[in-house]
XYZ file of C-alpha atoms in Angstrom:
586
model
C 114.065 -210.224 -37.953
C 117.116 -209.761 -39.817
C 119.577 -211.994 -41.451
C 122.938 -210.551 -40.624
C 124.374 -212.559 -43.795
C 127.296 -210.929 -45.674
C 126.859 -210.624 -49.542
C 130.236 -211.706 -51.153
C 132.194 -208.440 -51.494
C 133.799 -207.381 -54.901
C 136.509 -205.231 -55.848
C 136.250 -202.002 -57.285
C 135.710 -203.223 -60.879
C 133.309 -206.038 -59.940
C 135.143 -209.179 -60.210
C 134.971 -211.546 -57.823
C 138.765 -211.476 -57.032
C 141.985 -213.185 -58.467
C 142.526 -216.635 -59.752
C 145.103 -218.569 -57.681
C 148.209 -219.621 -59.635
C 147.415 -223.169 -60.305
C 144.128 -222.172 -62.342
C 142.242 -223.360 -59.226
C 139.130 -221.597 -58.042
C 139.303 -218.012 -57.382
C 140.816 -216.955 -53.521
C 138.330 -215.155 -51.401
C 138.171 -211.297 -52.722
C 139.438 -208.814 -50.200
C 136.737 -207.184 -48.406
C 136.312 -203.068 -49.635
C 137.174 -200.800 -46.532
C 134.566 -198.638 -45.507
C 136.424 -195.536 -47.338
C 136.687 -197.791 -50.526
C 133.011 -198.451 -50.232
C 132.049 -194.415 -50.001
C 134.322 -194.026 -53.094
C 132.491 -196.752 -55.177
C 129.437 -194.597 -54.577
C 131.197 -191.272 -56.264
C 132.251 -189.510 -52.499
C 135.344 -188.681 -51.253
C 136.255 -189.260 -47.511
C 135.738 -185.863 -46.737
C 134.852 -186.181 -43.074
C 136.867 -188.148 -40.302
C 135.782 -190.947 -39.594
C 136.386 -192.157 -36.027
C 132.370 -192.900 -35.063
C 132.775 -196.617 -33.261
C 129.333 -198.785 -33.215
C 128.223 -197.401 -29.932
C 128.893 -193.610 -31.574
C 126.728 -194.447 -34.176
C 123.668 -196.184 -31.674
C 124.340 -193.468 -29.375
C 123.824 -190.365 -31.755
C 120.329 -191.625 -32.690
C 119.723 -192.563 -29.103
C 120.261 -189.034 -27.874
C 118.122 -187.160 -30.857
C 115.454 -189.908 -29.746
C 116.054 -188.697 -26.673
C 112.638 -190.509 -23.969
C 113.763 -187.492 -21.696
C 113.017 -184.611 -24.349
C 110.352 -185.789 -26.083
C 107.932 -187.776 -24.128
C 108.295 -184.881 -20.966
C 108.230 -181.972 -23.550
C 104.878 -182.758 -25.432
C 103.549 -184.618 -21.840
C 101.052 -181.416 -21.360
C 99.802 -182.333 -24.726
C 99.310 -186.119 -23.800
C 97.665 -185.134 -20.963
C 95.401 -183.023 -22.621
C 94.665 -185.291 -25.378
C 93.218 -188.531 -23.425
C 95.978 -188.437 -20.718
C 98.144 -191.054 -19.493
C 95.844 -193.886 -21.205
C 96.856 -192.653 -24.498
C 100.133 -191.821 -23.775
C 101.155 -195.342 -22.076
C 98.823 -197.277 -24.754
C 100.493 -195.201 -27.494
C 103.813 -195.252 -26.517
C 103.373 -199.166 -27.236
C 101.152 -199.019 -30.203
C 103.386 -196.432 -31.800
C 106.978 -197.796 -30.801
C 105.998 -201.398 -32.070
C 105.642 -199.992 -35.335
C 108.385 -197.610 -35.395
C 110.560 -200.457 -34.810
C 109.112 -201.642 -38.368
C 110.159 -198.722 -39.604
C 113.224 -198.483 -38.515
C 113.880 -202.214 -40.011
C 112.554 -201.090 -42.965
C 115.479 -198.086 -43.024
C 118.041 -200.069 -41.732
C 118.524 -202.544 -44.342
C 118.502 -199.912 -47.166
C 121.246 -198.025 -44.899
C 123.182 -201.776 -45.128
C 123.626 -201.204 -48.760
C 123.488 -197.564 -48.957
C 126.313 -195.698 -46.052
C 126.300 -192.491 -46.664
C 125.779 -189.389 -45.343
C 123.087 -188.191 -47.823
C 121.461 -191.496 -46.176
C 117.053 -191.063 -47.157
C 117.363 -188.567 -50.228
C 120.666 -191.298 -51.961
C 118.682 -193.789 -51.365
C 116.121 -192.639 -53.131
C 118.111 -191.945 -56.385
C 119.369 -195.123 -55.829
C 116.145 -197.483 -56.142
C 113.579 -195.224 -58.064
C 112.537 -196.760 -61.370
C 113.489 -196.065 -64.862
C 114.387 -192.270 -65.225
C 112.583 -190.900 -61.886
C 115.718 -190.807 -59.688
C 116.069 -186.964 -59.690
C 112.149 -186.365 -58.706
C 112.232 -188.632 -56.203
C 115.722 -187.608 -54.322
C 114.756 -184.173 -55.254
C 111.324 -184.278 -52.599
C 112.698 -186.606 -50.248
C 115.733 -184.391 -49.847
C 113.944 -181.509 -49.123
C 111.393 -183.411 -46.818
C 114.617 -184.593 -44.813
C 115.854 -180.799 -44.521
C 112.645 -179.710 -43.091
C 112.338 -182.318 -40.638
C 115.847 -182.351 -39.730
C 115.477 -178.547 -38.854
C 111.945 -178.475 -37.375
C 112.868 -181.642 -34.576
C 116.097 -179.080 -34.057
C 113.444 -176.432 -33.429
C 111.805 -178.668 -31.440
C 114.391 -180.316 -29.236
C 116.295 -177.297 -28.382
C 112.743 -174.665 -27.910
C 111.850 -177.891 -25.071
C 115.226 -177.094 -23.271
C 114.605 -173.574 -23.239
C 111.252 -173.741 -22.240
C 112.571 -176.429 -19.399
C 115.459 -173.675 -18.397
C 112.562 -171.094 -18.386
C 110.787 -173.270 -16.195
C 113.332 -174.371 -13.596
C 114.190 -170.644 -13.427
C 110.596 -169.693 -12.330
C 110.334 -172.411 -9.612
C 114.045 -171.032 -8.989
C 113.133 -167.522 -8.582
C 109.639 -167.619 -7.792
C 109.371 -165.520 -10.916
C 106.942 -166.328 -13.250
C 108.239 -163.583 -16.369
C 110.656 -166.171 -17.302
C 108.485 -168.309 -18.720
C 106.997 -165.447 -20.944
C 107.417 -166.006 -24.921
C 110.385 -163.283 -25.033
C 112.279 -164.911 -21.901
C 112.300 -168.063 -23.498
C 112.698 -167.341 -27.229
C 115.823 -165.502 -26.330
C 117.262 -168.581 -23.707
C 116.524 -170.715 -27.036
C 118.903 -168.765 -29.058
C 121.808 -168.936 -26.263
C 121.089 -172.538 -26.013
C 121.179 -172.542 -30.341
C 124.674 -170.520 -30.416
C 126.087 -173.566 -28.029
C 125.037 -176.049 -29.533
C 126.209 -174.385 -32.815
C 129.791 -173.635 -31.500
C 130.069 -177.307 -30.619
C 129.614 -178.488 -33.515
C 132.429 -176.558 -34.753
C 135.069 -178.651 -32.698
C 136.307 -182.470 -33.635
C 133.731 -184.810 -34.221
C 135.811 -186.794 -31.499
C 133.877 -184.291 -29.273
C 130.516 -184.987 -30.544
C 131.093 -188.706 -30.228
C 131.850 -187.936 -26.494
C 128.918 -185.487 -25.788
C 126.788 -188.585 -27.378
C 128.347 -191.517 -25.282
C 127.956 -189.496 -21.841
C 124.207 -188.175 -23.485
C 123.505 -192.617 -23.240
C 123.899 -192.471 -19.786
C 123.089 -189.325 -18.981
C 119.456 -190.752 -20.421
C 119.419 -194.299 -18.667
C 120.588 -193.088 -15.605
C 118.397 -190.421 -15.610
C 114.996 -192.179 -16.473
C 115.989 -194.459 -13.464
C 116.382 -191.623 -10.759
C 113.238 -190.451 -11.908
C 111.502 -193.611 -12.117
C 112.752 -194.610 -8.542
C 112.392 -191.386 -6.597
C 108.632 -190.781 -7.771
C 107.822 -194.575 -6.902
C 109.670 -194.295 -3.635
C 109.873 -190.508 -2.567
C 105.644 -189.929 -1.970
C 104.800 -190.812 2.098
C 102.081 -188.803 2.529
C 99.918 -189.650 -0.462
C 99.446 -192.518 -2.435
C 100.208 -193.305 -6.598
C 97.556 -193.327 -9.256
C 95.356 -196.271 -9.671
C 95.703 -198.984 -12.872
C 92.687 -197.608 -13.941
C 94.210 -194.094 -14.294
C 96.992 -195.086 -16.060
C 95.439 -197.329 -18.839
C 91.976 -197.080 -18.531
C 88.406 -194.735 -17.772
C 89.455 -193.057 -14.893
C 92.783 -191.647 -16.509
C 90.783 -190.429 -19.629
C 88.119 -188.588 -17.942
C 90.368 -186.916 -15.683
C 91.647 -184.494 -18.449
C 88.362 -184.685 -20.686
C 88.104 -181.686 -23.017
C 90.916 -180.169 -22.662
C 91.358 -180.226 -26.287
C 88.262 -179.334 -26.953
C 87.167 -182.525 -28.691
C 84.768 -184.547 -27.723
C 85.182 -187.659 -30.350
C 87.422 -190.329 -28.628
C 88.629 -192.498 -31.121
C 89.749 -188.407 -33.029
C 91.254 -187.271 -29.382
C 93.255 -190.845 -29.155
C 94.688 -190.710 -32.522
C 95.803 -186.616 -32.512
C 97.525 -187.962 -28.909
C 99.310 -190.205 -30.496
C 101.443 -187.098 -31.231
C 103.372 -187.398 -28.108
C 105.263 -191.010 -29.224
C 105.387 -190.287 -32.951
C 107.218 -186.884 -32.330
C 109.643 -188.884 -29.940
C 110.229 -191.450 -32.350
C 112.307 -189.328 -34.762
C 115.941 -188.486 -35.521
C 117.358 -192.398 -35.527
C 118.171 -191.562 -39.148
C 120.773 -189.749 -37.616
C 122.759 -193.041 -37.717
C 122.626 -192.736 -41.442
C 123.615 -189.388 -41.972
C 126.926 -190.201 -40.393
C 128.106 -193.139 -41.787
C 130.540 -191.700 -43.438
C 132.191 -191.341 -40.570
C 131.659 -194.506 -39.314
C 133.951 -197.486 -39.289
C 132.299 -200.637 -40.643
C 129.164 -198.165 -41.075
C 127.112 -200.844 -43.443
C 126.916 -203.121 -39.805
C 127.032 -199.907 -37.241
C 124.438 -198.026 -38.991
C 121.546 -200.071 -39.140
C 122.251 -201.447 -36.015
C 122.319 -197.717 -34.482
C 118.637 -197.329 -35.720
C 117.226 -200.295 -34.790
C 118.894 -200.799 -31.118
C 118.175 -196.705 -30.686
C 114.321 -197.778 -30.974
C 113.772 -200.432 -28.930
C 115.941 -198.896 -25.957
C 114.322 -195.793 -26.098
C 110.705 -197.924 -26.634
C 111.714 -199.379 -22.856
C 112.906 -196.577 -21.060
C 110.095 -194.624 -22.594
C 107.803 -196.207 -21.566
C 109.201 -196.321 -17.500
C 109.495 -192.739 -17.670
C 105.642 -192.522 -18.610
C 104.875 -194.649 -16.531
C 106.587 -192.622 -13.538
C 105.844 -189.558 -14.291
C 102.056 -190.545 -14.660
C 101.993 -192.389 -11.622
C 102.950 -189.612 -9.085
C 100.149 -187.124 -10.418
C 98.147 -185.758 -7.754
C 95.436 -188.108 -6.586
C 93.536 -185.713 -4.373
C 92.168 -182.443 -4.371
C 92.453 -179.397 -4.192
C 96.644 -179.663 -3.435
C 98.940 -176.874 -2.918
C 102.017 -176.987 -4.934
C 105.010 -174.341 -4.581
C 102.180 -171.908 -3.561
C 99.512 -172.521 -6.014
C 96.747 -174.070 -5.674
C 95.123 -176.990 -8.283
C 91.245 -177.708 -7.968
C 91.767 -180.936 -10.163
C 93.621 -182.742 -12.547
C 92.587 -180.242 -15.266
C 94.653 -177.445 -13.593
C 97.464 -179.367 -14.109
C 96.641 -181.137 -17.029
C 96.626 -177.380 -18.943
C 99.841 -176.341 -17.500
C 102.906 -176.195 -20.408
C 105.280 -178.126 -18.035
C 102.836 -180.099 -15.903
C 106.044 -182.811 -15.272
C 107.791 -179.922 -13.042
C 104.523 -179.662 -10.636
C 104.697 -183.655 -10.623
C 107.986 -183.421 -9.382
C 107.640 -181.072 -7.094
C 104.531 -182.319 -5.569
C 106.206 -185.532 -5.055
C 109.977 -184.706 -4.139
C 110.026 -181.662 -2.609
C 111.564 -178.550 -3.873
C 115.277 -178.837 -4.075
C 114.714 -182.598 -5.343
C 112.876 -181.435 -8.276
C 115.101 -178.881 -9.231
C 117.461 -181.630 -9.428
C 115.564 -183.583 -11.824
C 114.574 -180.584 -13.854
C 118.349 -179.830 -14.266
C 118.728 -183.873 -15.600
C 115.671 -183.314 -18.270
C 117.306 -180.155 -19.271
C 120.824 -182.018 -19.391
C 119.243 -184.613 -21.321
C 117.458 -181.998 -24.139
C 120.389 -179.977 -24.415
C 122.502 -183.154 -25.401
C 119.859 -184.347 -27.796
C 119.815 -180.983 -29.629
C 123.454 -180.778 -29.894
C 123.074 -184.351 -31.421
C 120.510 -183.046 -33.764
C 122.493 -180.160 -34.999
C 125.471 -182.874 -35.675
C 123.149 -185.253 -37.818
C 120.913 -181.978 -39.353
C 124.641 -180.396 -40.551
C 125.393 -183.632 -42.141
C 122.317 -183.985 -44.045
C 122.529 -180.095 -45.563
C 126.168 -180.848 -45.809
C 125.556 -183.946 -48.466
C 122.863 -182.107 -50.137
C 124.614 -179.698 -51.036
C 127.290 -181.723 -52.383
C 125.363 -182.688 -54.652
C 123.965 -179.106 -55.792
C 120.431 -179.066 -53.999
C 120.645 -176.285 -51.808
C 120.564 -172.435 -52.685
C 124.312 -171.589 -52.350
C 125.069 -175.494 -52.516
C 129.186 -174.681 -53.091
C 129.095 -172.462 -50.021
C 127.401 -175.086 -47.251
C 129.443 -177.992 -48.998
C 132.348 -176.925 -47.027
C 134.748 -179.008 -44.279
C 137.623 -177.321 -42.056
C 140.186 -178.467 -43.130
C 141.458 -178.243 -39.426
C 138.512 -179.994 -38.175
C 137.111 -182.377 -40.823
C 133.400 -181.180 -40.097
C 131.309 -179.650 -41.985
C 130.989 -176.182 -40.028
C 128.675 -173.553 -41.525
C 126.024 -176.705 -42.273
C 126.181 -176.768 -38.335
C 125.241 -173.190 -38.146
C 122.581 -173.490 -40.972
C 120.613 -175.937 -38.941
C 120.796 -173.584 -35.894
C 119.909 -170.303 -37.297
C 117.077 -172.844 -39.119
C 115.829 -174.063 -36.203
C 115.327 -170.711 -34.266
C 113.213 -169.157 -37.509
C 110.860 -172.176 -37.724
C 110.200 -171.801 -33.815
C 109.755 -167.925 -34.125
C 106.025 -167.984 -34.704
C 106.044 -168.705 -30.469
C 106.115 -165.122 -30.047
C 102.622 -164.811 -31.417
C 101.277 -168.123 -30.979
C 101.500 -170.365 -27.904
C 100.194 -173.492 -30.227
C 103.609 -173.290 -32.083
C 105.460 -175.892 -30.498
C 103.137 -178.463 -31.474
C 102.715 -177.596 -34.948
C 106.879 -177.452 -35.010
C 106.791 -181.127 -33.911
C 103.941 -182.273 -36.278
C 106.320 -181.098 -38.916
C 109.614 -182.865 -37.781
C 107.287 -185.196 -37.565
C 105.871 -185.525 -41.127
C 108.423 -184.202 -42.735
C 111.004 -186.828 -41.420
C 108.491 -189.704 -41.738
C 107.748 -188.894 -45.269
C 111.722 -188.556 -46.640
C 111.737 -192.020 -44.224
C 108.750 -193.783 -46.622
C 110.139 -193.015 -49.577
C 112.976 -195.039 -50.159
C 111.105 -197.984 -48.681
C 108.301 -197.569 -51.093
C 111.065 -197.832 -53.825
C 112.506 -200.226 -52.453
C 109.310 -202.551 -52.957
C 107.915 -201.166 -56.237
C 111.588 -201.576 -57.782
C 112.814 -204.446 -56.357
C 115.813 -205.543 -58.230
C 117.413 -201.868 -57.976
C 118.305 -203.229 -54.183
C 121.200 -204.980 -53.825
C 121.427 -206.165 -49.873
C 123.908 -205.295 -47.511
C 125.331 -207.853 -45.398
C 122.071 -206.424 -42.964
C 119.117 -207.234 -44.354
C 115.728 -208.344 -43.352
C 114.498 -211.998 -44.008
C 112.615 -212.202 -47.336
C 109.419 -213.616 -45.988
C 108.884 -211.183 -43.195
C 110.488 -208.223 -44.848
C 107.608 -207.118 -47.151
C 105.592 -207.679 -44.413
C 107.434 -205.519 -42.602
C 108.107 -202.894 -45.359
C 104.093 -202.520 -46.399
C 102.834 -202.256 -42.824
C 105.369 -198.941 -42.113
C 104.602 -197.505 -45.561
C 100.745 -197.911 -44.531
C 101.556 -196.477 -41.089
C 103.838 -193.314 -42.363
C 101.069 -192.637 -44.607
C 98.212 -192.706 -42.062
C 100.058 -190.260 -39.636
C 101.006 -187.598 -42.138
C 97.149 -187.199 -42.737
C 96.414 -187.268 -39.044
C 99.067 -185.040 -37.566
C 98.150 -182.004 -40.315
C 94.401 -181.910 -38.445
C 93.533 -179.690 -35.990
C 94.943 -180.311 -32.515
C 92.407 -177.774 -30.511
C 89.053 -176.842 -30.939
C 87.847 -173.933 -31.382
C 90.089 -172.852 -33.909
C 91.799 -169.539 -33.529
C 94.911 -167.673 -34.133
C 96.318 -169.037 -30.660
C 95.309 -172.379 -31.707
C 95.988 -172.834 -35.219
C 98.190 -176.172 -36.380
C 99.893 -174.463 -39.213
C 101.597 -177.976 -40.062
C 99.681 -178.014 -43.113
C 100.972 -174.606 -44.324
C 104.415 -175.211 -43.478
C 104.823 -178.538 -45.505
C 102.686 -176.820 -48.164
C 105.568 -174.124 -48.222
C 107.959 -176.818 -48.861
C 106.092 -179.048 -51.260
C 105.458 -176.046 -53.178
C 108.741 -174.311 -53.287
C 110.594 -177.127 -54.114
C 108.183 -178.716 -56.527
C 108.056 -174.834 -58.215
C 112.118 -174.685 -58.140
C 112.111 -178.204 -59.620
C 109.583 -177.427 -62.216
C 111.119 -174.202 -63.479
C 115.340 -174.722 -62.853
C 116.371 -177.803 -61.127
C 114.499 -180.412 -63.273
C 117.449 -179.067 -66.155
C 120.320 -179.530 -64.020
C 119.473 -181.987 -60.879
C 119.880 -184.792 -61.872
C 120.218 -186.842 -58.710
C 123.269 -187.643 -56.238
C 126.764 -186.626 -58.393
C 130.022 -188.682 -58.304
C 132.924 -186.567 -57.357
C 135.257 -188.702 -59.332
C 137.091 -192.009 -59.974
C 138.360 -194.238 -57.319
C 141.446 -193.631 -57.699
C 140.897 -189.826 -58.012
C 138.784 -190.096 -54.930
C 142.002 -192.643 -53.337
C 144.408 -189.386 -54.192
C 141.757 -187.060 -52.786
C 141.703 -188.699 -49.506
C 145.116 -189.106 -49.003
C 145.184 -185.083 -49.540
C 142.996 -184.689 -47.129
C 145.107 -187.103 -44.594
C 148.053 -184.562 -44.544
C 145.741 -182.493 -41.802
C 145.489 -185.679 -39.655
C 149.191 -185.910 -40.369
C 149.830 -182.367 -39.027
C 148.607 -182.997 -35.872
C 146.062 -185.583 -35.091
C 146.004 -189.080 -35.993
C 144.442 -190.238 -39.653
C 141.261 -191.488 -39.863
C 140.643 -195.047 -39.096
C 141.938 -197.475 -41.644
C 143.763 -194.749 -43.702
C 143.833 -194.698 -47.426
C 142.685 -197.621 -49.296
C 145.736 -200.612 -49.394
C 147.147 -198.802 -46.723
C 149.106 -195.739 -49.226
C 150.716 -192.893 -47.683
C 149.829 -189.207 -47.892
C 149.831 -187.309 -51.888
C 153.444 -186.969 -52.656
C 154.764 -183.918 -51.656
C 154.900 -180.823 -54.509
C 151.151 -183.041 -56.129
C 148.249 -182.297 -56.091
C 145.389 -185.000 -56.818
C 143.215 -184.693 -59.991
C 140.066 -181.889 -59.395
C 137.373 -184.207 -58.784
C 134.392 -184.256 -61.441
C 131.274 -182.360 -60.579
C 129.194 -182.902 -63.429
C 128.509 -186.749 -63.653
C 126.026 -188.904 -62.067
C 125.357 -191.457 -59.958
């Protein structure tokens, strides 16, 4: 669906390059590095960049993460029209996704940089509106970036909680307290790597690919092989009546066409984070090709490995009963069906004890990588918005080591985030799905925006050389928007009926919180002084203040890929390159 055509490249002042000597036509202009591309936006190459292609695929990849997401919110697929729903939905929902993620990449073609959704934005809004609308789809990003955090990294520790009980044979861990305090150990590491070189991020992420394939596999082939005794689920259970009855009102609803759509919950929530390969292009090398290709390939491999872990997982549920698993007994699918981690009976029921330890221990390998992952892309997003003044304290977060070239106390922002928006667990057991309605509206709304400009403002687009073809692409475009739109309104309904305190989706509140504060902020102080992405300074100010910033790489590690633009050495020694300017505009 998508013309990988280059648009003929310009230099820095917008010419179309030199005339020859004999007065002939004008030779081929020189093709801007990546670094002399970020510059022409108003950035300096602040971070290292040393992502390759399959960095940049493989960071999305890993927040998308099949393993986290579709076996963390499977007890609330089962108990929201059960493995029908969830299989059915997985397609419905990833089809479209991949629309979306089209839709993103092309605008990421023009656009690479780290501010990524809230830049673009600026970038394509009509007329005057740029601040406004980078302003809200800034602070949408944050929220989501933190709350799928939350999410992905309160699913390890509530997997680590689990495989400890079946460990143990000690149910306390899985108490709020036990695992609210294994999330915070689990935060702090993930934290403190994400103080280290990004080369070690781009590792953890290529051994997290994998780690995921690999692991989806084993799964897949020990539940379809390891059962002797008893036989697999029917067709019928897995896509139609029989699977849907099975775990009938567990959610308390009784509408089908309501319980199908609030299920649809399980995929949507998965189906976040792949604008992770936009938040670090700027670290990227050829990031207008690399990053749209990391959010479209990150889609439709985890839309087919997704979908054979469902599959698997579903398959090898208990056919007959009652059935004793690791000493307790299960009258019928229900029982298992309202369980929190209903995957770790599956496995155990089917491969024996020590086997399904073993797979437990790949899930949890496979969550903590993708919230690691998510830390990385969440501390570039703060990281960018506060460059450009957004963020309370905006000159303390927009910070880099100098040793490191990563942007460390961003990193710990998004951690420390993360563990207050999953804090209400302690008093509320229906936390963790209201946490992952909000990663996933508020991701899905800072994703819409920038397309929606994108079509209502046309000629503020200028194509990358990745962009969609222009029959199918505002096909493509208006079917996303429509489909972002529709599952912002459904995910903020209620999720269980009756409605208590235990029960609550507080979805609504939270993004109410944010739509509030910010539009309040914006309304009474940032409306006089945002006024949308800033330029740090000239090109060549920007050259200088890159080749600064080389002398680190010189000091020790090697400089970042391509070095300074034309090839120039490091700022002469006894210089220092012009203070960048703070105050202008994009």
């Amino acid at each position: 669906m998508a013309d990988d055509v280059h648009t003929p490249p310009t230099d820095a002042g917008g010419g179309v390059g030199p005339v020859t000597p004999s007065g002939g036509p004008p030779a081929p202009a020189r093709e801007l590095t990546d670094e002399e591309k970020l510059h022409q936006m108003g950035y300096a190459q602040e971070l290292a960049r040393r992502f390759s292609r399959f960095n940049n695929f493989a960071i999305s990849f890993t927040i998308i993460s099949i393993l986290s997401g579709c076996l963390t919110l499977y007890y609330f697929g089962l108990q929201h029209g059960g493995p029908p729903v969830m299989l059915w939905g997985w397609l419905l929902v990833g089809g479209i996704v991949l629309l979306v993620g089209l839709s993103m990449a092309e605008i990421c073609s023009s656009f690479p940089t780290a501010g990524g959704l809230y830049y673009w934005a600026a970038k394509l809004a009509p007329g005057n509106s740029a601040p406004i609308w980078s302003w809200f789809t800034g602070w949408f990003n944050l929220l989501g970036q933190v709350a799928v955090t939350a999410g992905i990294s309160f699913g390890c520790a509530y997997s680590v909680s689990a495989f400890l009980a079946l460990y143990t044979n000690q149910a306390y861990w899985l108490s709020p307290g036990h695992t609210m305090a294994i999330l915070a150990v689990i935060l702090f590491i993930q934290g403190l790597l994400n103080t280290f070189s990004i080369r070690l991020v781009a590792l953890i992420n290529d051994i997290s690919v994998w780690w995921h394939i690999l692991g989806v596999l084993a799964i897949l082939i020990i539940l379809l092989i390891a059962p002797s005794s008893h036989t697999h689920q029917s067709a019928s259970f897995l896509f139609g009546s029989q699977g849907w009855h099975a775990f009938a009102g567990l959610s308390g609803f009784s509408i089908p066409f309501y319980i199908f759509l609030v299920g649809l919950l399980n995929a949507q929530y998965t189906f976040t984070g792949y604008d992770a390969s936009a938040h670090v292009t700027e670290e990227t090398v050829q990031a207008n090709i690399a990053g749209p290709k990391g959010i479209v390939d990150s889609i439709w491999v985890s839309l087919i490995f997704g979908f054979l872990l469902l599959f698997a997982v579903s398959i090898a549920i208990p056919t007959h009963y009652p059935v004793s698993i690791g000493g307790t007994v299960y009258k019928s699918a229900t029982d298992i069906g309202a369980l929190f981690v209903p995957w770790t009976v599956i496995f155990e029921y089917n491969a024996g004890r020590i086997a399904a330890e073993l797979l437990i221990l790949v899930v949890i390998g496979a969550q903590f990588y993708c919230g690691t992952a998510s830390v990385t892309a969440n501390s570039r997003m703060i990281y960018a918005f506060s460059r450009d003044g957004a963020v309370p304290l905006s000159n303390y977060w927009h910070h880099v080591s100098k040793s490191r070239r990563v942007p460390v106390r961003t990193a710990w922002f998004g951690a420390v985030g993360a563990y207050i928006l999953a804090a209400p667990y302690f008093i509320n057991s229906a936390a963790y799905g209201a946490v992952t309605s909000i990663a996933v509206i508020g991701l899905y709304i800072a994703y819409l925006i920038p397309v929606f400009l994108r079509r209502i403002n046309g000629k503020a687009f200028q194509p990358g050389p990745w962009v969609l073809n222009k029959t199918w692409g505002p096909i493509i475009n208006w079917v996303a928007i429509v489909w972002v739109v529709f599952i912002c309104i459904i995910f903020m309904l209620p999720t269980y009926t009756p409605i208590t305190r235990l029960t609550f989706n507080y979805t609504p509140i939270a993004v109410a919180v944010v739509v509030g504060g910010a539009g309040i902020w914006y309304a009474v102080s940032a409306r006089k002084w945002f006024k949308g992405p800033k330029v740090q300074g000239s090109p060549e100010e920007l050259a200088a203040l890159a080749r600064a910033l080389a002398l680190t790489d010189l000091r020790g590690a090697s400089p970042p890929h391509g070095g300074a633009p034309g090839g120039g050495g490091v700022w002469p020694a006894g210089h220092t390159p012009p203070a960048p300017h703070l105050d202008s505009t994009v």
